Amino acid sequence: MVMKTRSVKKTRILADAATYILLSIFSLIILLPVIWIIRLSFTTKYIAYQVPPVWFFKPILDNYRSLFIDYGFERFFFNSIVVAIVATVIAIPLAFFAAYAFNRFNTGGRSLQFGILGLQMLPPIVLSIPIFVLMKTMNLLNTRGGLIASYLSFNLPFLIWMLMGFLDGIPRELEEAAMIDGASRLQSVIRIVFPLATPGVMAAGILSFILCWNEFLFALMLTAEKTSTVPIALAAMQTERGVMLGTLAAAMCFAIIPMLVLSIAIQKYMIRGLTFGALK
Amino acid sequence: MTIEKLNKRAGIFFFLPAGIVIIGIIVYPLLFSLVTSFTSYGFLNPFFNQFLWFENYGTIFHDIYFWNSLWVIFKFVFVVVTLEFLLGFSVALLLNRKIKGKGIFYTILTIPMVMAPVAVALIWRVFLHPELGIANYFLSLFKIRPVNWLGSSKVAFWTVVMVDIWQQVSFMILILLAGLVSLPSDPYEAAAIDGASTIQRFLYITLPLMKPVIVVAVLLRTIFGFRTFDLVYILTRGGPGVTTDVMSYYIYRRTFMGLSLAESSAASYILLLINMIVVVFLYRALRMQREVE
């Protein structure tokens, strides 16, 4: 018996060691490319192109300086922030009310709710082409407003489904009590339900912000030069002849790192976000 | 007025603002595109004056590049979803073991999920550059000859597959891990008493119990796989030749290079139809899950 528990223990330790090794290799595969790009953003042109690579060098900030001075990157950064924030802030109250209707009154029944989930599942190319044509006829091409409107097409259905899940956890009794005390339904939703749902709304809002920030196809079709967002600027830098690798890397850091910071804040809600609240 | 009627009214009142926006920015463009696909509407001729029935669809069905893009996207989705599932499930099983430092691995896994696909594609482009990239340098350490990652028609497709896996395998891991964590413990305790082996426990307990989560994860990845555009746009632009010309990219270049809006609308509706079939399966899976709950 003693022999047996010892051998069980041994296999346990071996299995744990194997698990750590495999997970570490896996994590390295994910981390290395990101670290490599961060490294590149601090190198001179000479070091950036050196093969085999030099691991130790004096980091410089020239790439970041050139990004703003030569490429005017702050404009794209600003566009991305404005578009992502405004599209999210417009969508949240609309989505919250719709989610409330679905959750409390089953408005439109299952078919409407699943229909809206279906809209979220559309391949963007299907929607972006007619939106491009319609924006063109309305002279909204190359405007931030047009891009923001087009972003509602994916973040509104997304937010509705996310918030529906959060509303499940808020008991009806609270708003009913407020209504007995003389508040209207709209008042009780705004004053009681919405504040209770704040953590969920914040998480959903951050996910919506990330979706908008990373979006490429709509921005590619609907914006140009002055109204471009960060992903479009990245794609344009890459095609330019004689692109400076370090500057491109610096631009990528600007595109990626804010999202990494945000993702840590909403880690708890990641699964809901990835599955539109289908899994919790 | 009855309470039921009042509730119904309140529901409509709360849904209406979102409903109007959805009709304006999603439903109307979709209908516009549907009508366009039956007419001769184009950038040069922006009128609905000619109703062509299914002529545009016929043109698309006679386009060898359409069939190529259909084949490429099906092959792509099949390969990435299968590999991401197998790899993702293995890593999820590892992460489900009782080990320390799980939080660190979990954080690292969420990194690719929140990165812009454009940035991911660019990082790999820098990595895979034939002469200046670090990937071929690593290969040379193992005496492997440099690979033309994006320029060779035999390799480019698999390069895009690899980059997609790098970014999206986390999606599978996170969802499957969430499923594994929430499995009930009693079946495992019963199996331990019966002396079931690890493999038996996996085959007869874990897999059947995980089936609903697996189905949802695989279907969601399939739906997102059919969207693939950004990676191809940055990495290969559909090339070399048309070896990575996925359907979204095919429709995009038909719209803006072929300038035939009506025909590309028809093509996009074919993609929509394929997408809807997968979505119907997803609905069934989600409904089943709700009933189980």
GROMACS .gro file of C-alpha atoms in nm, chain B residues 1-287:
model
  287
  281MET     CA    1  -5.587   4.793  -1.927
  282THR     CA    2  -5.455   4.457  -1.819
  283ILE     CA    3  -5.107   4.417  -1.675
  284GLU     CA    4  -5.014   4.197  -1.968
  285LYS     CA    5  -5.100   4.471  -2.214
  286LEU     CA    6  -4.913   4.732  -2.009
  287ASN     CA    7  -4.606   4.511  -1.996
  288LYS     CA    8  -4.620   4.454  -2.366
  289ARG     CA    9  -4.633   4.829  -2.423
  290ALA     CA   10  -4.346   4.893  -2.183
  291GLY     CA   11  -4.141   4.629  -2.365
  292ILE     CA   12  -4.200   4.790  -2.701
  293PHE     CA   13  -4.122   5.133  -2.556
  294PHE     CA   14  -3.786   5.014  -2.423
  295PHE     CA   15  -3.694   4.820  -2.733
  296LEU     CA   16  -3.795   5.089  -2.982
  297PRO     CA   17  -3.482   5.315  -2.980
  298ALA     CA   18  -3.249   5.022  -3.039
  299GLY     CA   19  -3.495   4.875  -3.287
  300ILE     CA   20  -3.497   5.191  -3.499
  301VAL     CA   21  -3.116   5.205  -3.507
  302ILE     CA   22  -3.097   4.836  -3.597
  303ILE     CA   23  -3.342   4.881  -3.883
  304GLY     CA   24  -3.155   5.188  -4.009
  305ILE     CA   25  -2.800   5.060  -3.989
  306ILE     CA   26  -2.842   4.683  -4.039
  307VAL     CA   27  -3.176   4.578  -4.185
  308TYR     CA   28  -3.205   4.855  -4.441
  309PRO     CA   29  -2.851   4.807  -4.581
  310LEU     CA   30  -2.911   4.432  -4.598
  311LEU     CA   31  -3.233   4.480  -4.795
  312PHE     CA   32  -3.059   4.736  -5.015
  313SER     CA   33  -2.791   4.479  -5.090
  314LEU     CA   34  -3.053   4.211  -5.162
  315VAL     CA   35  -3.236   4.434  -5.409
  316THR     CA   36  -2.904   4.536  -5.564
  317SER     CA   37  -2.816   4.172  -5.625
  318PHE     CA   38  -3.120   4.138  -5.857
  319THR     CA   39  -3.057   4.454  -6.060
  320SER     CA   40  -2.785   4.619  -6.266
  321TYR     CA   41  -2.701   4.871  -5.992
  322GLY     CA   42  -2.335   4.972  -5.999
  323PHE     CA   43  -2.099   5.253  -5.911
  324LEU     CA   44  -2.117   5.379  -6.270
  325ASN     CA   45  -2.489   5.317  -6.302
  326PRO     CA   46  -2.644   5.383  -5.960
  327PHE     CA   47  -3.006   5.306  -6.055
  328PHE     CA   48  -3.244   5.021  -6.000
  329ASN     CA   49  -3.392   5.052  -6.349
  330GLN     CA   50  -3.308   4.702  -6.470
  331PHE     CA   51  -3.441   4.400  -6.290
  332LEU     CA   52  -3.226   4.105  -6.385
  333TRP     CA   53  -3.374   3.824  -6.175
  334PHE     CA   54  -3.091   3.581  -6.103
  335GLU     CA   55  -2.854   3.696  -6.375
  336ASN     CA   56  -2.595   3.830  -6.128
  337TYR     CA   57  -2.603   3.505  -5.938
  338GLY     CA   58  -2.553   3.322  -6.267
  339THR     CA   59  -2.250   3.538  -6.342
  340ILE     CA   60  -2.106   3.457  -6.000
  341PHE     CA   61  -2.168   3.085  -6.046
  342HIS     CA   62  -1.978   3.098  -6.373
  343ASP     CA   63  -1.681   3.272  -6.215
  344ILE     CA   64  -1.397   3.027  -6.145
  345TYR     CA   65  -1.258   3.270  -5.886
  346PHE     CA   66  -1.582   3.244  -5.693
  347TRP     CA   67  -1.551   2.866  -5.674
  348ASN     CA   68  -1.187   2.905  -5.581
  349SER     CA   69  -1.271   3.144  -5.295
  350LEU     CA   70  -1.545   2.908  -5.177
  351TRP     CA   71  -1.298   2.620  -5.173
  352VAL     CA   72  -1.031   2.829  -5.000
  353ILE     CA   73  -1.263   2.949  -4.723
  354PHE     CA   74  -1.410   2.603  -4.660
  355LYS     CA   75  -1.065   2.449  -4.647
  356PHE     CA   76  -0.943   2.731  -4.424
  357VAL     CA   77  -1.234   2.711  -4.181
  358PHE     CA   78  -1.215   2.332  -4.164
  359VAL     CA   79  -0.841   2.330  -4.097
  360VAL     CA   80  -0.826   2.614  -3.844
  361VAL     CA   81  -1.133   2.504  -3.649
  362THR     CA   82  -1.013   2.143  -3.628
  363LEU     CA   83  -0.658   2.234  -3.524
  364GLU     CA   84  -0.768   2.508  -3.286
  365PHE     CA   85  -1.013   2.269  -3.123
  366LEU     CA   86  -0.759   1.988  -3.078
  367LEU     CA   87  -0.486   2.219  -2.953
  368GLY     CA   88  -0.726   2.430  -2.748
  369PHE     CA   89  -0.884   2.130  -2.576
  370SER     CA   90  -0.543   1.987  -2.487
  371VAL     CA   91  -0.428   2.314  -2.332
  372ALA     CA   92  -0.762   2.357  -2.153
  373LEU     CA   93  -0.726   2.010  -2.001
  374LEU     CA   94  -0.376   2.100  -1.881
  375LEU     CA   95  -0.500   2.425  -1.731
  376ASN     CA   96  -0.783   2.241  -1.557
  377ARG     CA   97  -0.535   2.044  -1.347
  378LYS     CA   98  -0.479   2.162  -0.992
  379ILE     CA   99  -0.160   2.362  -1.041
  380LYS     CA  100  -0.023   2.688  -0.907
  381GLY     CA  101   0.021   2.998  -1.118
  382LYS     CA  102  -0.285   2.931  -1.329
  383GLY     CA  103  -0.370   3.301  -1.324
  384ILE     CA  104  -0.048   3.392  -1.506
  385PHE     CA  105  -0.112   3.143  -1.786
  386TYR     CA  106  -0.471   3.260  -1.809
  387THR     CA  107  -0.363   3.624  -1.844
  388ILE     CA  108  -0.114   3.537  -2.116
  389LEU     CA  109  -0.386   3.347  -2.303
  390THR     CA  110  -0.613   3.651  -2.315
  391ILE     CA  111  -0.345   3.861  -2.485
  392PRO     CA  112  -0.402   3.753  -2.849
  393MET     CA  113  -0.781   3.773  -2.804
  394VAL     CA  114  -0.778   4.149  -2.758
  395MET     CA  115  -0.519   4.230  -3.023
  396ALA     CA  116  -0.631   4.381  -3.351
  397PRO     CA  117  -0.605   4.113  -3.624
  398VAL     CA  118  -0.428   4.374  -3.835
  399ALA     CA  119  -0.158   4.411  -3.570
  400VAL     CA  120  -0.127   4.033  -3.536
  401ALA     CA  121  -0.087   3.994  -3.911
  402LEU     CA  122   0.174   4.272  -3.919
  403ILE     CA  123   0.374   4.122  -3.635
  404TRP     CA  124   0.391   3.794  -3.823
  405ARG     CA  125   0.478   3.970  -4.145
  406VAL     CA  126   0.779   4.124  -3.975
  407PHE     CA  127   0.863   3.786  -3.821
  408LEU     CA  128   0.832   3.592  -4.143
  409HIS     CA  129   1.017   3.829  -4.373
  410PRO     CA  130   1.229   3.605  -4.601
  411GLU     CA  131   1.564   3.775  -4.531
  412LEU     CA  132   1.512   4.009  -4.239
  413GLY     CA  133   1.264   3.801  -4.039
  414ILE     CA  134   1.361   3.619  -3.726
  415ALA     CA  135   1.161   3.305  -3.818
  416ASN     CA  136   1.401   3.192  -4.087
  417TYR     CA  137   1.694   3.273  -3.862
  418PHE     CA  138   1.554   3.035  -3.597
  419LEU     CA  139   1.511   2.769  -3.864
  420SER     CA  140   1.871   2.819  -3.976
  421LEU     CA  141   1.986   2.736  -3.621
  422PHE     CA  142   1.837   2.392  -3.680
  423LYS     CA  143   1.992   2.374  -4.025
  424ILE     CA  144   1.655   2.411  -4.194
  425ARG     CA  145   1.656   2.602  -4.520
  426PRO     CA  146   1.474   2.938  -4.526
  427VAL     CA  147   1.105   2.918  -4.606
  428ASN     CA  148   0.929   3.164  -4.834
  429TRP     CA  149   0.639   3.196  -4.590
  430LEU     CA  150   0.413   3.431  -4.781
  431GLY     CA  151   0.548   3.419  -5.133
  432SER     CA  152   0.521   3.050  -5.208
  433SER     CA  153   0.186   2.926  -5.332
  434LYS     CA  154   0.235   2.599  -5.148
  435VAL     CA  155   0.320   2.756  -4.813
  436ALA     CA  156   0.119   3.081  -4.795
  437PHE     CA  157  -0.214   2.914  -4.713
  438TRP     CA  158  -0.058   2.728  -4.421
  439THR     CA  159   0.114   3.045  -4.303
  440VAL     CA  160  -0.223   3.219  -4.279
  441VAL     CA  161  -0.358   2.911  -4.098
  442MET     CA  162  -0.067   2.928  -3.853
  443VAL     CA  163  -0.120   3.298  -3.778
  444ASP     CA  164  -0.493   3.242  -3.731
  445ILE     CA  165  -0.424   2.959  -3.487
  446TRP     CA  166  -0.178   3.176  -3.297
  447GLN     CA  167  -0.444   3.436  -3.240
  448GLN     CA  168  -0.761   3.231  -3.209
  449VAL     CA  169  -0.661   2.917  -3.022
  450SER     CA  170  -0.703   3.119  -2.702
  451PHE     CA  171  -1.071   3.153  -2.783
  452MET     CA  172  -1.109   2.774  -2.777
  453ILE     CA  173  -0.896   2.737  -2.464
  454LEU     CA  174  -1.088   2.997  -2.266
  455ILE     CA  175  -1.433   2.865  -2.360
  456LEU     CA  176  -1.346   2.497  -2.315
  457LEU     CA  177  -1.173   2.572  -1.986
  458ALA     CA  178  -1.483   2.756  -1.863
  459GLY     CA  179  -1.680   2.442  -1.953
  460LEU     CA  180  -1.435   2.210  -1.778
  461VAL     CA  181  -1.431   2.418  -1.460
  462SER     CA  182  -1.809   2.403  -1.430
  463LEU     CA  183  -1.838   2.024  -1.471
  464PRO     CA  184  -2.001   1.850  -1.173
  465SER     CA  185  -1.763   1.652  -0.952
  466ASP     CA  186  -1.990   1.358  -0.849
  467PRO     CA  187  -1.945   1.153  -1.170
  468TYR     CA  188  -1.569   1.170  -1.119
  469GLU     CA  189  -1.596   1.061  -0.757
  470ALA     CA  190  -1.813   0.766  -0.862
  471ALA     CA  191  -1.563   0.677  -1.135
  472ALA     CA  192  -1.276   0.692  -0.885
  473ILE     CA  193  -1.458   0.442  -0.662
  474ASP     CA  194  -1.515   0.217  -0.962
  475GLY     CA  195  -1.147   0.243  -1.047
  476ALA     CA  196  -1.184   0.401  -1.390
  477SER     CA  197  -0.861   0.497  -1.564
  478THR     CA  198  -0.778   0.852  -1.670
  479ILE     CA  199  -0.857   0.771  -2.032
  480GLN     CA  200  -1.187   0.608  -1.940
  481ARG     CA  201  -1.285   0.908  -1.731
  482PHE     CA  202  -1.203   1.138  -2.021
  483LEU     CA  203  -1.394   0.933  -2.280
  484TYR     CA  204  -1.701   0.841  -2.075
  485ILE     CA  205  -1.743   1.140  -1.844
  486THR     CA  206  -1.558   1.450  -1.963
  487LEU     CA  207  -1.636   1.426  -2.334
  488PRO     CA  208  -2.013   1.359  -2.304
  489LEU     CA  209  -2.056   1.626  -2.037
  490MET     CA  210  -1.853   1.875  -2.240
  491LYS     CA  211  -2.041   1.812  -2.562
  492PRO     CA  212  -2.272   2.117  -2.540
  493VAL     CA  213  -1.981   2.354  -2.471
  494ILE     CA  214  -1.771   2.194  -2.745
  495VAL     CA  215  -2.053   2.237  -2.995
  496VAL     CA  216  -2.097   2.606  -2.909
  497ALA     CA  217  -1.721   2.672  -2.921
  498VAL     CA  218  -1.676   2.497  -3.254
  499LEU     CA  219  -1.977   2.666  -3.413
  500LEU     CA  220  -1.875   3.013  -3.293
  501ARG     CA  221  -1.524   2.964  -3.429
  502THR     CA  222  -1.672   2.841  -3.757
  503ILE     CA  223  -1.888   3.153  -3.786
  504PHE     CA  224  -1.590   3.378  -3.712
  505GLY     CA  225  -1.369   3.175  -3.943
  506PHE     CA  226  -1.595   3.253  -4.238
  507ARG     CA  227  -1.538   3.624  -4.168
  508THR     CA  228  -1.160   3.602  -4.220
  509PHE     CA  229  -1.047   3.914  -4.403
  510ASP     CA  230  -0.797   4.121  -4.204
  511LEU     CA  231  -0.530   3.850  -4.189
  512VAL     CA  232  -0.547   3.785  -4.562
  513TYR     CA  233  -0.552   4.156  -4.645
  514ILE     CA  234  -0.229   4.221  -4.455
  515LEU     CA  235  -0.046   3.893  -4.510
  516THR     CA  236  -0.112   3.790  -4.868
  517ARG     CA  237  -0.385   3.996  -5.039
  518GLY     CA  238  -0.531   3.666  -5.152
  519GLY     CA  239  -0.207   3.557  -5.317
  520PRO     CA  240   0.019   3.418  -5.437
  521GLY     CA  241  -0.218   3.378  -5.729
  522VAL     CA  242  -0.549   3.309  -5.561
  523THR     CA  243  -0.428   3.049  -5.312
  524THR     CA  244  -0.545   3.247  -5.008
  525ASP     CA  245  -0.832   3.432  -5.174
  526VAL     CA  246  -1.088   3.372  -4.897
  527MET     CA  247  -1.448   3.458  -4.979
  528SER     CA  248  -1.462   3.790  -4.792
  529TYR     CA  249  -1.151   3.907  -4.974
  530TYR     CA  250  -1.289   3.785  -5.307
  531ILE     CA  251  -1.608   3.987  -5.252
  532TYR     CA  252  -1.404   4.289  -5.143
  533ARG     CA  253  -1.183   4.291  -5.450
  534ARG     CA  254  -1.481   4.224  -5.678
  535THR     CA  255  -1.652   4.528  -5.532
  536PHE     CA  256  -1.364   4.772  -5.548
  537MET     CA  257  -1.159   4.639  -5.837
  538GLY     CA  258  -1.432   4.483  -6.049
  539LEU     CA  259  -1.665   4.773  -5.973
  540SER     CA  260  -1.964   4.544  -6.017
  541LEU     CA  261  -2.172   4.617  -5.712
  542ALA     CA  262  -2.465   4.403  -5.822
  543GLU     CA  263  -2.251   4.096  -5.874
  544SER     CA  264  -2.058   4.137  -5.552
  545SER     CA  265  -2.389   4.183  -5.368
  546ALA     CA  266  -2.500   3.852  -5.514
  547ALA     CA  267  -2.175   3.690  -5.399
  548SER     CA  268  -2.214   3.840  -5.052
  549TYR     CA  269  -2.564   3.694  -5.027
  550ILE     CA  270  -2.423   3.350  -5.104
  551LEU     CA  271  -2.177   3.397  -4.817
  552LEU     CA  272  -2.465   3.516  -4.599
  553LEU     CA  273  -2.661   3.201  -4.678
  554ILE     CA  274  -2.370   2.975  -4.582
  555ASN     CA  275  -2.325   3.177  -4.265
  556MET     CA  276  -2.695   3.146  -4.178
  557ILE     CA  277  -2.686   2.768  -4.201
  558VAL     CA  278  -2.411   2.759  -3.937
  559VAL     CA  279  -2.599   3.014  -3.725
  560VAL     CA  280  -2.912   2.792  -3.728
  561PHE     CA  281  -2.703   2.508  -3.586
  562LEU     CA  282  -2.571   2.747  -3.323
  563TYR     CA  283  -2.927   2.845  -3.222
  564ARG     CA  284  -3.018   2.482  -3.175
  565ALA     CA  285  -2.712   2.427  -2.960
  566LEU     CA  286  -2.784   2.738  -2.751
  567ARG     CA  287  -3.149   2.643  -2.707
   0.00000   0.00000   0.00000
